[in-house]
Coordinates of C-alpha atoms in Angstrom, one line a residue:
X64 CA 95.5 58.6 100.7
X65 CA 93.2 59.5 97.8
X66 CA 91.9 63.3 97.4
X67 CA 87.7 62.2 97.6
X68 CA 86.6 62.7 94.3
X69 CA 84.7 66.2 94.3
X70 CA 87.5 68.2 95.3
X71 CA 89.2 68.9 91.4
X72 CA 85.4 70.5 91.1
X73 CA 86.0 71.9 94.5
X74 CA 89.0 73.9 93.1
X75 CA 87.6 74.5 89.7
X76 CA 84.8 76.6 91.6
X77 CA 87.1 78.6 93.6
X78 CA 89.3 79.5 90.5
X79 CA 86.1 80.9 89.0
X80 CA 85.5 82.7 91.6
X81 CA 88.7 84.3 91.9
X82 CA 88.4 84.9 88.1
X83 CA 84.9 86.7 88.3
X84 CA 86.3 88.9 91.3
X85 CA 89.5 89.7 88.8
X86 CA 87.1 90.5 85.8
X87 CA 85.2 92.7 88.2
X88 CA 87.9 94.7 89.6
X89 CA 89.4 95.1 86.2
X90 CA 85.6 96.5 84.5
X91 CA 85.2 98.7 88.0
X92 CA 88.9 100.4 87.7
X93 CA 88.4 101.5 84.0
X94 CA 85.0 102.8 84.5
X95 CA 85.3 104.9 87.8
X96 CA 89.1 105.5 87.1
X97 CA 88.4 109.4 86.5
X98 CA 87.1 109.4 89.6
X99 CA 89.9 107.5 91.4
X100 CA 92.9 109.4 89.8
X101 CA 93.6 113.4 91.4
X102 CA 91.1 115.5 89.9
X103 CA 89.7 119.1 90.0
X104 CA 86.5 119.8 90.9
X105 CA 84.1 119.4 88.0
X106 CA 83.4 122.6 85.8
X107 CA 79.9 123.4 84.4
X108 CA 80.9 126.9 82.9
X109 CA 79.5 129.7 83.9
X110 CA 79.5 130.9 80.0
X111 CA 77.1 128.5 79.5
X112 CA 74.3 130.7 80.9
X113 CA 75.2 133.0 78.3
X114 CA 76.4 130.7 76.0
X115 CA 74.4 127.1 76.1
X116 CA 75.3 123.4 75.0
X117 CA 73.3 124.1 71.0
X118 CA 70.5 121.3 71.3
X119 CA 71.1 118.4 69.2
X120 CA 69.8 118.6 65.7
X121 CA 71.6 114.9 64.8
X122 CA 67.6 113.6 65.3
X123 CA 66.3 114.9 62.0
X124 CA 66.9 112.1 59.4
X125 CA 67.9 114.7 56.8
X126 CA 70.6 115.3 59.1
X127 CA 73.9 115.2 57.0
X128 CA 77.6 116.1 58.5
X129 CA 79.1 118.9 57.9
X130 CA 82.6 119.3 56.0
X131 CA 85.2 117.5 57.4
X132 CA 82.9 115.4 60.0
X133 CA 83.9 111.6 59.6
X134 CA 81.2 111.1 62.2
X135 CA 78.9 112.0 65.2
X136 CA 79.8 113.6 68.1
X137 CA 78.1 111.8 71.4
X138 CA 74.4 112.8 71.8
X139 CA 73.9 116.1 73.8
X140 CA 77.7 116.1 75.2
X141 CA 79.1 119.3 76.2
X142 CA 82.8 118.9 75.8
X143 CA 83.6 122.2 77.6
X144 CA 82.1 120.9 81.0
X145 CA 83.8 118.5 82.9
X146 CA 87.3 118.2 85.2
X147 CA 90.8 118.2 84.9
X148 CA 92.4 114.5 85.4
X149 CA 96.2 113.9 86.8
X150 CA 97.4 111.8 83.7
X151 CA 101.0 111.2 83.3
X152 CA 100.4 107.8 80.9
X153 CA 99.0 110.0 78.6
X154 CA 100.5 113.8 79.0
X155 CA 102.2 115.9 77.5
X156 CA 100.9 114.6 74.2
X157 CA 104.7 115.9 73.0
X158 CA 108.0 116.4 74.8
X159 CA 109.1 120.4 73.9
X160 CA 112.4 118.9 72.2
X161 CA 110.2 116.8 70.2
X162 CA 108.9 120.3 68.5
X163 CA 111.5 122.7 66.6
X164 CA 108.6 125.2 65.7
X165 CA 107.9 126.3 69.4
X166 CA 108.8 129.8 69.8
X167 CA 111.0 131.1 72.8
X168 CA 108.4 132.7 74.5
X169 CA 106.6 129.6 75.0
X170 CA 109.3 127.0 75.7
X171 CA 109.3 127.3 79.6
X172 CA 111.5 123.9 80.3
X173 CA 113.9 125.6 78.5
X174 CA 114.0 128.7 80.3
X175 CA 113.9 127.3 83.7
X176 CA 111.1 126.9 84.6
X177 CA 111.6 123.8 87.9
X178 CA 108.1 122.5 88.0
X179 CA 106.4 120.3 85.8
X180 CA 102.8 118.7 87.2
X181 CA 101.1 121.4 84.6
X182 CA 102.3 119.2 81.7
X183 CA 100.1 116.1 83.4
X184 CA 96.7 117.6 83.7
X185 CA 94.5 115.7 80.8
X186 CA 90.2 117.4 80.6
X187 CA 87.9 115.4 81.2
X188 CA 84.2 116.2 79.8
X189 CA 81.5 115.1 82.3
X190 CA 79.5 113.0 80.2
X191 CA 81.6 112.2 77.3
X192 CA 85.1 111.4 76.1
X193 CA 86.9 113.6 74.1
X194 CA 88.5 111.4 70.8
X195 CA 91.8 110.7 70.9
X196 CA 93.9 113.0 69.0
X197 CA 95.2 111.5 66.0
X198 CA 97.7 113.3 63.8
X199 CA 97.2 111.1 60.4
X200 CA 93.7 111.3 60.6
X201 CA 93.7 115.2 61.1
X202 CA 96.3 115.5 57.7
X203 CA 94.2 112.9 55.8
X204 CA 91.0 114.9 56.6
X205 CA 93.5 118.0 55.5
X206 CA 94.3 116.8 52.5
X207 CA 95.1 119.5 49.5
X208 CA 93.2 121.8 52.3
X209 CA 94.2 124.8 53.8
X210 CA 93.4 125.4 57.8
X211 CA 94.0 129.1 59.4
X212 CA 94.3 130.5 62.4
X213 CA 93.4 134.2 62.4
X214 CA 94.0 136.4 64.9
X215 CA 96.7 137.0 67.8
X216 CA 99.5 135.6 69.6
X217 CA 97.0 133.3 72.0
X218 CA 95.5 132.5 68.4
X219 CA 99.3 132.1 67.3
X220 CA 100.1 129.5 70.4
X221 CA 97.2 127.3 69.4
X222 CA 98.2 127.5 65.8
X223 CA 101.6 126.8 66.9
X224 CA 100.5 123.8 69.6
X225 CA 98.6 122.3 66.4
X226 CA 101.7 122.2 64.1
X227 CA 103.6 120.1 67.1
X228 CA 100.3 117.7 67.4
X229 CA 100.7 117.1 63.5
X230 CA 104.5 117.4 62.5
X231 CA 106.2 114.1 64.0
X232 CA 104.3 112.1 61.9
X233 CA 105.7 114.2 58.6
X234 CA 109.3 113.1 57.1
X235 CA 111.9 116.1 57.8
X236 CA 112.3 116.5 53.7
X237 CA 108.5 116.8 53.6
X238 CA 107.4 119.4 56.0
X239 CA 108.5 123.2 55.8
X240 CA 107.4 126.6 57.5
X241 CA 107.5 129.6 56.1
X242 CA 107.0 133.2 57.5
X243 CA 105.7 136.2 55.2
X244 CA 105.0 139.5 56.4
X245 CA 101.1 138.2 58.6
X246 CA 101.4 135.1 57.4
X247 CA 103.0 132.2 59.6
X248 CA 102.5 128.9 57.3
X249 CA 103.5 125.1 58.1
X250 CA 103.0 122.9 55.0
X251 CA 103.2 118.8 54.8
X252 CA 104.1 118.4 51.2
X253 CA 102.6 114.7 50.9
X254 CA 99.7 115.9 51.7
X255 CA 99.2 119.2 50.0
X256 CA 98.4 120.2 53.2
X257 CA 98.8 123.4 54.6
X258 CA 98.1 125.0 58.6
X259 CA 99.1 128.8 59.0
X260 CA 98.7 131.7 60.9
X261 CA 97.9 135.1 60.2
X262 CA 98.4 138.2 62.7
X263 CA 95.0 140.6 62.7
X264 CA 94.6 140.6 66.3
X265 CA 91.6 142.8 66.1
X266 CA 90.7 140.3 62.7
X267 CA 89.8 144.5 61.5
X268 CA 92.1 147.1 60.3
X269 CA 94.4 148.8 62.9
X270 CA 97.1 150.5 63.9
X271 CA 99.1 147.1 65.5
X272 CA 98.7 145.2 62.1
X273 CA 102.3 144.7 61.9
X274 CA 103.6 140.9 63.5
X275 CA 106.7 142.6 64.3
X276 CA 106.2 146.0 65.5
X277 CA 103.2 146.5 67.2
X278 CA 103.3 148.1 70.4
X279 CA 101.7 150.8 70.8
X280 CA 100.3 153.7 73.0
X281 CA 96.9 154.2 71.9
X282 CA 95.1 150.8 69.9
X283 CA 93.0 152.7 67.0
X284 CA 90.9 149.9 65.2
X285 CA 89.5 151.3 61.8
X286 CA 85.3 150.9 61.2
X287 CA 84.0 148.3 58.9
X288 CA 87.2 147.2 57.9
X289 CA 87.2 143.9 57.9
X290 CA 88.2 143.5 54.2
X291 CA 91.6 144.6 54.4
X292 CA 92.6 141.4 56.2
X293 CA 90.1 138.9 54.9
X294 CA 91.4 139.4 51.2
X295 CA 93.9 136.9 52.3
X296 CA 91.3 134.4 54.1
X297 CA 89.4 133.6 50.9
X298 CA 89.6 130.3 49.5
X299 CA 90.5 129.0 53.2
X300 CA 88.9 125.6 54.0
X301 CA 88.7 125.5 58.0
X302 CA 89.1 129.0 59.6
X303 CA 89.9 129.5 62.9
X304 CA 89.4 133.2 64.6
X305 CA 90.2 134.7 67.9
X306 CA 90.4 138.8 69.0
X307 CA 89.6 139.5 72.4
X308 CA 92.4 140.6 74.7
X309 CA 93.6 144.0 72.4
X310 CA 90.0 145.2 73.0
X311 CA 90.5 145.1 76.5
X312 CA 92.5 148.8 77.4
X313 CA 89.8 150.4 79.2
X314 CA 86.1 150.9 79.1
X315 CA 86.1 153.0 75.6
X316 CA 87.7 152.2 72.5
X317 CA 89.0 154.2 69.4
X318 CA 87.8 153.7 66.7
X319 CA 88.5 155.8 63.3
X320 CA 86.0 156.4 60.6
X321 CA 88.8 157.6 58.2
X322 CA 91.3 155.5 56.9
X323 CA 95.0 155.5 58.2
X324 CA 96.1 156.7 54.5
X325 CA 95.3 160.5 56.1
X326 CA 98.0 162.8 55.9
X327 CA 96.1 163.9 59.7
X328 CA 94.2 160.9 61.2
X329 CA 91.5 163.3 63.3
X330 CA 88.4 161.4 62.5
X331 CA 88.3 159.7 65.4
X332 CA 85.8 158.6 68.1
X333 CA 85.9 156.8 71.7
X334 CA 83.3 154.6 72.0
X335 CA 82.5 152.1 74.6
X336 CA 84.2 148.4 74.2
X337 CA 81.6 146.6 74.2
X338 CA 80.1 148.4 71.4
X339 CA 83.6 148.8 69.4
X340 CA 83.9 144.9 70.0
X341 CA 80.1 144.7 68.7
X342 CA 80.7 146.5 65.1
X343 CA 83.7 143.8 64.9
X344 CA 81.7 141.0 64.9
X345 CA 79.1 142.1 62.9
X346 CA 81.8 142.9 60.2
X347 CA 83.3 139.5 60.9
X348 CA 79.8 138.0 59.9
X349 CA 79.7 140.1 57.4
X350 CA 82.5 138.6 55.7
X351 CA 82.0 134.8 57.2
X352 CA 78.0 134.8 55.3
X353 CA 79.9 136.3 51.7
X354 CA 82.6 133.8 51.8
X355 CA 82.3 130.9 53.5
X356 CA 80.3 128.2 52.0
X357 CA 78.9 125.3 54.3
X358 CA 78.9 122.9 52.2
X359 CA 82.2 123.1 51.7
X360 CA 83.7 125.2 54.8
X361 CA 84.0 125.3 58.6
X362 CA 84.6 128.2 60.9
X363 CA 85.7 128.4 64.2
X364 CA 85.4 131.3 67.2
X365 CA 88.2 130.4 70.3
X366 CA 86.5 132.0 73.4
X367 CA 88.3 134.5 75.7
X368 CA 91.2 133.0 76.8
X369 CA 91.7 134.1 81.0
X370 CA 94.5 135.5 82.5
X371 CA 95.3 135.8 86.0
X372 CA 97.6 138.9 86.6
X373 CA 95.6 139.3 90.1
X374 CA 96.1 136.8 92.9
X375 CA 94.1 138.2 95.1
X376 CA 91.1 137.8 93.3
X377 CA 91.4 134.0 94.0
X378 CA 92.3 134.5 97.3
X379 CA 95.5 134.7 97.3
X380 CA 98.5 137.2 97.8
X381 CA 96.9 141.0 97.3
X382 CA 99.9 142.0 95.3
X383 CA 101.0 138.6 93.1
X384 CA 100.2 137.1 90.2
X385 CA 100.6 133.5 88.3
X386 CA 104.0 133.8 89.3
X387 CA 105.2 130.9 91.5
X388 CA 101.5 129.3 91.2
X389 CA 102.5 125.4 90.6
X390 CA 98.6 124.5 91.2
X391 CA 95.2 125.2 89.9
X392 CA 92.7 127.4 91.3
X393 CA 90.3 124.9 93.7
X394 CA 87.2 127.1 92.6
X395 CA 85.0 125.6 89.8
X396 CA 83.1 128.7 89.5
X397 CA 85.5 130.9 90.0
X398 CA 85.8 133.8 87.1
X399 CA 88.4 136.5 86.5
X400 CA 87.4 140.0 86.2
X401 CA 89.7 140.1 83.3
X402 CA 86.9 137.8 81.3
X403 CA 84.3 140.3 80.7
X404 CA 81.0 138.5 80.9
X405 CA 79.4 141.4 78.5
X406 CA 81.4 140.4 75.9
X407 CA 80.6 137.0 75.7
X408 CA 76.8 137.9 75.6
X409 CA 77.9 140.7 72.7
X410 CA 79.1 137.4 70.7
X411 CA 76.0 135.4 71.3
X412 CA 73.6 138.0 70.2
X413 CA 75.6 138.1 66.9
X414 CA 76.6 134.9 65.8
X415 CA 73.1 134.0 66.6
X416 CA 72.1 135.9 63.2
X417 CA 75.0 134.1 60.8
X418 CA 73.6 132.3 58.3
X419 CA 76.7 130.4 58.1
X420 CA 77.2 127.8 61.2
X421 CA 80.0 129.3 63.5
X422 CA 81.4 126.7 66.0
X423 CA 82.0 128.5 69.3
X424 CA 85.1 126.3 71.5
X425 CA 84.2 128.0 74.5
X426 CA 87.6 127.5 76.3
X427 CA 86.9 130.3 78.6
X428 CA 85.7 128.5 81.7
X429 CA 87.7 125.4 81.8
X430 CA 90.8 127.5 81.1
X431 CA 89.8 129.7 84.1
X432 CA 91.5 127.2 87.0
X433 CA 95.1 127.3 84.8
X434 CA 97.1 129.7 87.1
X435 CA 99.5 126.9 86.8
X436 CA 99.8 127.0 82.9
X437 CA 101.0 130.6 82.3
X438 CA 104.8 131.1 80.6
X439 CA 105.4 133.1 83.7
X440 CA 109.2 134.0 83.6
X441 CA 109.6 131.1 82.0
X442 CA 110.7 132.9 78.7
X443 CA 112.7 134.9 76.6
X444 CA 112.2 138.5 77.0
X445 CA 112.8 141.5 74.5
X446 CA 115.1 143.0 76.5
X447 CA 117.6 143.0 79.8
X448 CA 115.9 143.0 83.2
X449 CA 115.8 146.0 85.3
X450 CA 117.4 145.4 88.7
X451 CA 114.0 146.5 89.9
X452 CA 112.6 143.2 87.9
X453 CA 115.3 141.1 89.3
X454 CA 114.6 141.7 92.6
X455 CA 110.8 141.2 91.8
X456 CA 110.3 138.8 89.4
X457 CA 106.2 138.9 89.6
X458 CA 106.4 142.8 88.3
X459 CA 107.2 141.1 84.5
X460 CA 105.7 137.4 84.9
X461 CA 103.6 136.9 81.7
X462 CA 100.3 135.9 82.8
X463 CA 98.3 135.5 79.1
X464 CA 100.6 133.4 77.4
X465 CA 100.8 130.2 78.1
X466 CA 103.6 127.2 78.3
X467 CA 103.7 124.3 75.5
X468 CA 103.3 121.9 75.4
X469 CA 100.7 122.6 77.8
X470 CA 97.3 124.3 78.2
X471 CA 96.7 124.9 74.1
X472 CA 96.9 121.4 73.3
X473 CA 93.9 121.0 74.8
X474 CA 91.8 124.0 73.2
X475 CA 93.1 121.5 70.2
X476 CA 91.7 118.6 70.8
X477 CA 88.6 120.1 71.6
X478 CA 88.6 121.3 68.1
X479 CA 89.5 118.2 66.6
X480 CA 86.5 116.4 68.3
X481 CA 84.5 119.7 67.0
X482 CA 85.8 119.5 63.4
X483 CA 86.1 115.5 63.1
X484 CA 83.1 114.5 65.3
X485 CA 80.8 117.6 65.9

């Protein structure tokens, strides 16, 4: 029997409908696949009443990039609001035997640590996408540049999560890193490149200025001292400052009007944090407006970084700590009391008066949920444990720090869309 004429048309109609249902299934998975993939809640950040979105200025005409932009960031985007997206295609952005300049008290895999979901967690902005990192792009845009991080060992971890992001792209015979009393310094040869480090964790003088030895009893930050350490940032392209956590020892601060040169150091004053944290930043703009050019410069300010040494203040047990957490907090508004809200509104009543743009990452809030991301005991320690530690392993979990690859490598790609695309 012959098939009646119409029918090859028949089936030609159904294969494009078929087709058009495929296309529209494909075009409805990549656009609402944020929303279908394990998520956190979404994160407007709370420093963001203190600390708003800047309002676009891309509208003037006259409008021209700043150093080291390649092009424009999306129109009135707040990268620091938005979720956390479960994305193991794309996470870690490096394996942590991939990187031979991680330090042992980041390197958690290697010390045991059994978990592993805080590797997968990718942020998401709420109405934009964050550019994909890419390491030859960053070097080209470094080339015969210097980049620093300034600051201390959280500003150390991000300085140290960059040299991973950048290094696998750099021949063995071309890359080195070097280590000079503050001075921490990765250089890609080829490129004339350099990224470093450099330990001031009050960015003034003090009494913990050593990178080796700097435990102390009592933290003594000398006043308007802000040139003994930032001799050695000038002639930096892209600076990159942190101090917050050293401040934090109580609600008073001391702070010497002397110099530590004294035979007897007496001059010295207690004086409330806030306001000791206040004369630092006005002697960090100090020194940004007489030496940074922005014509030719960019500088950065990293935000408080949270820790979570209390449990109970998201609900959980009244006596723990990040220890054992393997999840993030639920809460998308919840704060630590360890972030001091004071200080945040100390930063934006100064760097409101630079004359010199100061790009704030404000890594504060969406960090705030990373109970999971801490080194933990997942590290080497200075010494032998106690038996007392041994039988409680919460009373020495490091809750600042936190495990790379991991947390950090996000604060970095926040600041390549800043630097790249601001």
């Amino acid at each position: 029997m012959e098939l009646p004429p119409s029918l090859p048309i028949f089936r030609k109609v159904h294969f494009y409908n078929y087709l058009f249902l495929l296309l529209s299934l494909v075009v409805f998975l990549i656009t609402y696949s944020s929303y279908l993939l394990p998520s956190s809640p979404s994160v407007t950040s709370l420093a963001n009443l203190i600390w708003p979105n800047p309002k676009s200025s891309k509208k003037n005409k006259d409008y021209k990039l700043p150093p080291f932009a390649i092009g424009e960031g999306e129109k009135d985007c707040n990268l620091f609001n938005g979720k956390w997206i479960w994305d193991e295609s794309n996470r870690p952005l490096y394996n942590e035997s991939e990187c031979p300049y991680l330090l042992p008290q980041v390197t958690c895999q290697e010390h045991g640590r059994p978990d592993k979901d805080y590797l997968y967690w990718r942020w998401q902005p709420n109405d934009c996408l964050i550019p994909r990192f890419n390491a030859s792009l960053m070097l080209e845009n470094l080339r015969g540049k210097r980049m620093m991080f300034v600051g201390d060992s959280l500003n150390r971890g991000q300085f140290t999560s960059m040299v991973c992001l950048l290094h696998k792209i750099v021949p063995n015979d071309a890359k080195s890193l070097d280590k000079v009393d503050s001075f921490t310094i990765f250089t890609a040869k080829d490129y004339n490149a350099t990224i470093e480090f450099y330990w001031a964790p009050f960015l003034l003088e003090s009494n913990a200025d050593s990178p080796g030895k700097h435990r102390v009893p009592d933290r003594i930050v000398r006043k308007n001292s802000i040139d003994t350490h930032g001799k050695y940032w000038k002639g930096v392209d892209i600076l990159v400052f942190n101090t917050y956590i050293w401040w934090m020892s109580g609600r008073t601060f001391k702070i010497l009007n002397g110099t530590f040169d004294d035979d007897n150091i007496k001059d010295i004053e207690d004086v409330p944090t806030n306001d000791a944290y206040r004369m630092g930043m006005k002697n960090l703009l100090r020194w940004i407006n007489k030496n940074m050019d922005p014509k030719r410069n960019r500088v950065f300010f990293t935000s408080m970084s949270p820790s979570h040494a209390w449990s109970k203040e998201w609900g959980g047990d009244p006596n723990g700590n990040c220890y054992n957490e393997t999840k993030m907090i639920e809460d998308p508004n919840y704060w630590g009391s360890d972030s001091r809200k004071s200080i945040m509104q100390v930063i934006k009543e100064e760097f409101s008066k630079s004359k010199v743009p100061i790009t704030f990452l404000n890594i504060t809030q969406l960090s705030m949920p990373r109970r999971d991301a801490h080194t933990s005991i997942y590290k080497e320690r200075w010494g032998p444990l106690s038996p007392q530690e041994k039988a409680n392993p919460s009373s020495y979990a490091d809750c600042i720090h936190w495990c790379l690859p991991g947390l950090q490598d996000v604060w970095n790609e926040l600041l390549y869309a800043k630097l790249l695309y601001p």
